[in-house]
C-alpha positions as a LaTeX table, in Angstrom:
\begin{tabular}{lrrr}
\hline
Residue & $x$ (\AA) & $y$ (\AA) & $z$ (\AA) \\
\hline
Met1 & 1.55 & $-8.92$ & 9.47 \\
Phe2 & 2.05 & $-5.52$ & 10.57 \\
Val3 & 1.29 & $-2.05$ & 8.65 \\
Ala4 & 5.21 & $-1.66$ & 8.62 \\
Asn5 & 5.43 & $-4.82$ & 6.19 \\
Cys6 & 3.23 & $-3.50$ & 3.64 \\
Met7 & 2.89 & 0.30 & 3.81 \\
Thr8 & 4.49 & 2.72 & 1.34 \\
Lys9 & 7.56 & 3.91 & 3.42 \\
Asn10 & 9.12 & 7.23 & 3.51 \\
Pro11 & 6.18 & 9.20 & 1.69 \\
Ile12 & 6.75 & 12.67 & 0.11 \\
Thr13 & 5.24 & 15.37 & 2.47 \\
Ile14 & 4.20 & 18.99 & 1.93 \\
Ala15 & 4.03 & 21.96 & 4.29 \\
Pro16 & 0.70 & 23.61 & 4.97 \\
Asp17 & 1.45 & 26.84 & 3.21 \\
Val18 & 2.23 & 25.22 & $-0.12$ \\
Gly19 & $-0.12$ & 26.29 & $-2.89$ \\
Ile20 & $-2.38$ & 23.46 & $-4.11$ \\
Asp21 & $-1.11$ & 24.03 & $-7.62$ \\
Glu22 & 2.37 & 23.05 & $-6.29$ \\
Ala23 & 0.72 & 20.10 & $-4.31$ \\
Ala24 & $-1.09$ & 19.04 & $-7.58$ \\
Lys25 & 2.26 & 19.03 & $-9.60$ \\
Ile26 & 3.86 & 16.90 & $-6.90$ \\
Met27 & 0.98 & 14.44 & $-7.10$ \\
Asp28 & 1.05 & 14.17 & $-10.69$ \\
Lys29 & 4.87 & 13.77 & $-11.06$ \\
Gly30 & 4.87 & 11.13 & $-8.47$ \\
His31 & 1.39 & 9.40 & $-9.27$ \\
Phe32 & 0.45 & 10.02 & $-5.60$ \\
Arg33 & $-3.13$ & 10.20 & $-4.44$ \\
Arg34 & $-2.36$ & 11.34 & $-0.95$ \\
Leu35 & 0.31 & 13.55 & 0.72 \\
Pro36 & 0.80 & 13.90 & 4.47 \\
Val37 & 1.05 & 17.74 & 5.60 \\
Val38 & 3.90 & 18.19 & 7.99 \\
Glu39 & 4.99 & 21.21 & 9.91 \\
His40 & 7.97 & 21.47 & 12.24 \\
Gly41 & 8.18 & 17.58 & 11.98 \\
Lys42 & 4.73 & 17.13 & 13.14 \\
Leu43 & 1.60 & 15.76 & 11.10 \\
Val44 & $-0.96$ & 18.53 & 10.87 \\
Gly45 & $-3.10$ & 17.23 & 7.99 \\
Phe46 & $-3.68$ & 15.02 & 5.13 \\
Phe47 & $-4.05$ & 16.32 & 1.55 \\
Thr48 & $-5.78$ & 14.05 & $-1.01$ \\
Asn49 & $-6.58$ & 14.24 & $-4.80$ \\
Arg50 & $-10.33$ & 14.48 & $-3.44$ \\
Asp51 & $-9.36$ & 17.82 & $-1.62$ \\
Leu52 & $-7.69$ & 18.92 & $-4.78$ \\
Leu53 & $-10.78$ & 18.31 & $-6.97$ \\
Arg54 & $-13.08$ & 20.02 & $-4.20$ \\
Ala55 & $-10.95$ & 23.19 & $-4.32$ \\
Ser56 & $-10.40$ & 23.37 & $-8.14$ \\
Pro57 & $-12.60$ & 25.51 & $-10.33$ \\
Ser58 & $-15.33$ & 23.83 & $-12.29$ \\
Ala59 & $-14.43$ & 22.76 & $-15.87$ \\
Ala60 & $-17.11$ & 25.37 & $-17.02$ \\
Thr61 & $-15.09$ & 28.31 & $-15.55$ \\
Thr62 & $-14.57$ & 31.30 & $-17.76$ \\
Leu63 & $-11.04$ & 31.99 & $-16.29$ \\
Asp64 & $-8.12$ & 31.65 & $-18.76$ \\
Arg65 & $-5.19$ & 29.51 & $-17.83$ \\
Phe66 & $-3.27$ & 32.60 & $-16.35$ \\
Glu67 & $-6.12$ & 33.54 & $-14.05$ \\
Leu68 & $-6.64$ & 29.94 & $-13.26$ \\
Arg69 & $-3.04$ & 29.38 & $-12.22$ \\
Thr70 & $-3.11$ & 32.62 & $-10.19$ \\
Leu71 & $-6.22$ & 31.58 & $-8.37$ \\
Leu72 & $-4.83$ & 28.15 & $-7.57$ \\
Ser73 & $-1.61$ & 29.55 & $-6.16$ \\
Lys74 & $-3.56$ & 31.58 & $-3.62$ \\
Ile75 & $-5.20$ & 28.64 & $-2.15$ \\
Lys76 & $-2.98$ & 26.92 & 0.29 \\
Val77 & $-2.85$ & 23.23 & 1.21 \\
Ala78 & $-4.00$ & 24.25 & 4.80 \\
Asp79 & $-7.05$ & 25.79 & 3.45 \\
Val80 & $-8.50$ & 22.45 & 2.07 \\
Met81 & $-6.66$ & 19.66 & 3.80 \\
Gln82 & $-8.06$ & 17.21 & 6.19 \\
Lys83 & $-7.25$ & 18.46 & 9.58 \\
Asn84 & $-8.62$ & 15.65 & 11.79 \\
Val85 & $-6.64$ & 12.92 & 10.50 \\
Ile86 & $-7.06$ & 9.25 & 11.19 \\
Thr87 & $-3.75$ & 7.55 & 11.69 \\
Val88 & $-2.11$ & 4.30 & 12.63 \\
Thr89 & 1.35 & 3.25 & 13.77 \\
Asp90 & 3.73 & 0.99 & 11.94 \\
Thr91 & 3.19 & $-1.60$ & 14.67 \\
Thr92 & $-0.60$ & $-1.75$ & 13.91 \\
Thr93 & $-1.70$ & $-5.10$ & 12.63 \\
Ile94 & $-2.97$ & $-5.09$ & 8.82 \\
Glu95 & $-6.35$ & $-6.53$ & 10.30 \\
Glu96 & $-6.76$ & $-3.41$ & 12.54 \\
Ala97 & $-5.72$ & $-1.06$ & 9.66 \\
Ala98 & $-8.11$ & $-2.71$ & 7.41 \\
Leu99 & $-11.05$ & $-2.49$ & 10.03 \\
Ile100 & $-10.35$ & 1.30 & 10.61 \\
Met101 & $-10.30$ & 2.05 & 6.92 \\
Ala102 & $-13.69$ & 0.03 & 6.47 \\
Arg103 & $-15.29$ & 1.77 & 9.53 \\
Glu104 & $-14.32$ & 5.25 & 8.53 \\
Lys105 & $-14.83$ & 4.75 & 4.72 \\
Ile106 & $-11.36$ & 6.02 & 3.88 \\
Gly107 & $-8.89$ & 4.78 & 1.15 \\
Gly108 & $-5.55$ & 5.39 & 3.00 \\
Met109 & $-4.08$ & 6.69 & 6.32 \\
Pro110 & $-0.68$ & 8.34 & 7.28 \\
Val111 & 1.44 & 5.82 & 9.40 \\
Leu112 & 3.33 & 7.22 & 12.34 \\
Ser113 & 6.21 & 5.98 & 14.31 \\
Glu114 & 6.19 & 5.62 & 18.19 \\
Ile115 & 7.56 & 9.09 & 18.49 \\
Gly116 & 4.97 & 10.48 & 16.07 \\
Lys117 & 7.05 & 10.83 & 13.03 \\
Val118 & 5.44 & 10.26 & 9.57 \\
Val119 & 7.04 & 6.95 & 8.22 \\
Gly120 & 4.48 & 5.73 & 5.79 \\
Ile121 & 1.09 & 5.70 & 4.19 \\
Ile122 & $-1.19$ & 2.59 & 4.16 \\
Ser123 & $-3.71$ & 2.38 & 1.46 \\
Ser124 & $-6.58$ & 0.11 & 0.32 \\
Thr125 & $-4.29$ & $-1.22$ & $-2.37$ \\
Asp126 & $-1.76$ & $-2.14$ & 0.20 \\
Ile127 & $-4.46$ & $-3.93$ & 2.35 \\
Phe128 & $-5.43$ & $-5.92$ & $-0.95$ \\
Arg129 & $-1.85$ & $-6.98$ & $-1.51$ \\
Ala130 & $-1.49$ & $-8.02$ & 2.03 \\
Phe131 & $-4.68$ & $-10.08$ & 1.69 \\
Val132 & $-3.30$ & $-11.80$ & $-1.23$ \\
Thr133 & 0.02 & $-12.53$ & 0.56 \\
Ile134 & $-1.35$ & $-13.84$ & 3.79 \\
Met135 & $-4.02$ & $-16.04$ & 1.92 \\
Gly136 & $-1.31$ & $-17.33$ & $-0.39$ \\
Leu137 & $-3.66$ & $-16.71$ & $-3.33$ \\
Asp138 & $-0.74$ & $-16.38$ & $-5.98$ \\
Ser139 & 0.66 & $-19.76$ & $-5.07$ \\
Gly140 & $-1.68$ & $-22.00$ & $-7.18$ \\
Lys141 & $-3.53$ & $-23.71$ & $-4.21$ \\
Thr142 & $-6.85$ & $-25.65$ & $-4.18$ \\
Arg143 & $-9.48$ & $-23.90$ & $-2.15$ \\
Leu144 & $-11.99$ & $-25.87$ & $-0.47$ \\
Thr145 & $-15.15$ & $-24.67$ & 1.21 \\
Val146 & $-16.38$ & $-26.94$ & 4.05 \\
Ala147 & $-19.92$ & $-26.31$ & 5.54 \\
Val148 & $-19.92$ & $-27.17$ & 9.24 \\
Thr149 & $-22.21$ & $-26.64$ & 12.37 \\
Asp150 & $-20.77$ & $-24.88$ & 15.43 \\
Arg151 & $-19.26$ & $-27.62$ & 17.64 \\
Lys152 & $-16.01$ & $-28.32$ & 19.44 \\
Gly153 & $-13.33$ & $-30.12$ & 17.70 \\
Val154 & $-14.45$ & $-29.39$ & 14.00 \\
Leu155 & $-11.08$ & $-27.89$ & 13.01 \\
Arg156 & $-9.26$ & $-30.80$ & 14.77 \\
Asp157 & $-11.30$ & $-33.27$ & 12.95 \\
Ile158 & $-10.89$ & $-31.92$ & 9.57 \\
Ala159 & $-7.26$ & $-31.18$ & 10.03 \\
Thr160 & $-6.77$ & $-34.95$ & 11.33 \\
Ile161 & $-8.45$ & $-36.19$ & 7.96 \\
Leu162 & $-6.31$ & $-34.13$ & 5.65 \\
Ala163 & $-3.18$ & $-35.03$ & 7.82 \\
Asp164 & $-4.08$ & $-38.75$ & 7.35 \\
Leu165 & $-3.97$ & $-38.01$ & 3.40 \\
Asp166 & $-0.51$ & $-36.38$ & 4.04 \\
Ile167 & $-2.00$ & $-32.91$ & 3.07 \\
Ser168 & $-0.32$ & $-29.91$ & 4.59 \\
Ile169 & $-2.76$ & $-26.94$ & 5.21 \\
Asp170 & $-1.51$ & $-23.59$ & 3.86 \\
Ser171 & $-4.30$ & $-21.56$ & 5.34 \\
Met172 & $-7.56$ & $-22.20$ & 7.08 \\
Val173 & $-10.24$ & $-19.50$ & 7.68 \\
Thr174 & $-13.67$ & $-19.80$ & 9.46 \\
Ile175 & $-16.39$ & $-17.59$ & 8.18 \\
Pro176 & $-19.75$ & $-17.40$ & 10.27 \\
Gln177 & $-22.95$ & $-17.64$ & 8.03 \\
Pro178 & $-26.42$ & $-15.90$ & 8.76 \\
Ser179 & $-27.90$ & $-19.44$ & 9.36 \\
Gly180 & $-25.67$ & $-19.95$ & 12.23 \\
Thr181 & $-23.37$ & $-22.49$ & 10.60 \\
Tyr182 & $-19.90$ & $-21.82$ & 9.48 \\
Asp183 & $-17.62$ & $-22.13$ & 6.29 \\
Ile184 & $-14.34$ & $-23.25$ & 6.66 \\
Ile185 & $-12.15$ & $-22.21$ & 3.80 \\
Ile186 & $-8.99$ & $-24.31$ & 3.31 \\
Arg187 & $-6.16$ & $-23.73$ & 1.11 \\
Ala188 & $-3.75$ & $-26.52$ & 0.31 \\
Asp189 & $-1.94$ & $-28.69$ & $-2.29$ \\
Ile190 & $-4.56$ & $-31.15$ & $-3.02$ \\
Pro191 & $-3.83$ & $-33.64$ & $-5.98$ \\
Asp192 & $-6.92$ & $-35.70$ & $-5.39$ \\
Val193 & $-9.89$ & $-33.61$ & $-4.49$ \\
Glu194 & $-12.37$ & $-36.57$ & $-4.86$ \\
Thr195 & $-10.55$ & $-38.49$ & $-2.17$ \\
Val196 & $-10.53$ & $-35.52$ & 0.19 \\
Arg197 & $-14.25$ & $-34.91$ & $-0.36$ \\
Glu198 & $-15.20$ & $-38.56$ & 0.16 \\
Arg199 & $-13.11$ & $-38.72$ & 3.28 \\
Leu200 & $-14.81$ & $-35.42$ & 4.58 \\
Ala201 & $-18.12$ & $-36.84$ & 3.72 \\
Ala202 & $-17.55$ & $-40.00$ & 5.52 \\
Lys203 & $-17.12$ & $-37.94$ & 8.70 \\
Gly204 & $-20.34$ & $-35.83$ & 8.01 \\
Phe205 & $-18.48$ & $-32.82$ & 6.53 \\
Asn206 & $-20.05$ & $-31.39$ & 3.25 \\
Val207 & $-17.47$ & $-29.87$ & 0.70 \\
Ser208 & $-19.81$ & $-27.13$ & $-0.69$ \\
His209 & $-17.31$ & $-25.68$ & $-3.21$ \\
Val210 & $-13.91$ & $-26.35$ & $-4.97$ \\
Thr211 & $-11.58$ & $-24.33$ & $-7.08$ \\
Gln212 & $-8.18$ & $-23.62$ & $-7.82$ \\
Ile213 & $-6.54$ & $-20.36$ & $-7.19$ \\
Gly214 & $-3.49$ & $-18.81$ & $-8.69$ \\
\hline
\end{tabular}
């Protein structure tokens, strides 16, 4: 799955000379947390609700409403926006986008086309939704955790056992453990879990966890 498949497309953008009071209205009206800042068709910054909060006066201010509005109107988006913006393209894989966001500790990024035009925003919420879709978590499958040692042919052997029971695997993920072993997570329609558990055990595979998801 690529970023283009799960991003928010055609996002609202703002110019750098817009006052943060106007930017706040746009964000509030559209329920946005982030706005790409564009000038002459080029991305020049990223304005987020965190930037807005940082620039806004404290709740303990003695300014009246008129003075507060006047102050905010004088502060421009360019004064507080993020200028060194981390971006991805719409052809970036969702896994790469997730890795970038985790490493950089950010909740969202502008998405650019191959020619540098802003075409979307990818957020942590979009990543979560993609994860649910990719893993088929809402389709009501049985989830098996099989603890295995690292050796060639493990996936083939497990797949063969399930195929012999006429079970089609929806997804299979291998997760390394600190001990040097691996957990293989399998999602499938499994009407008789005990039979599967017994067949796997007979081949030396331990089913450490079973649950129904979705």
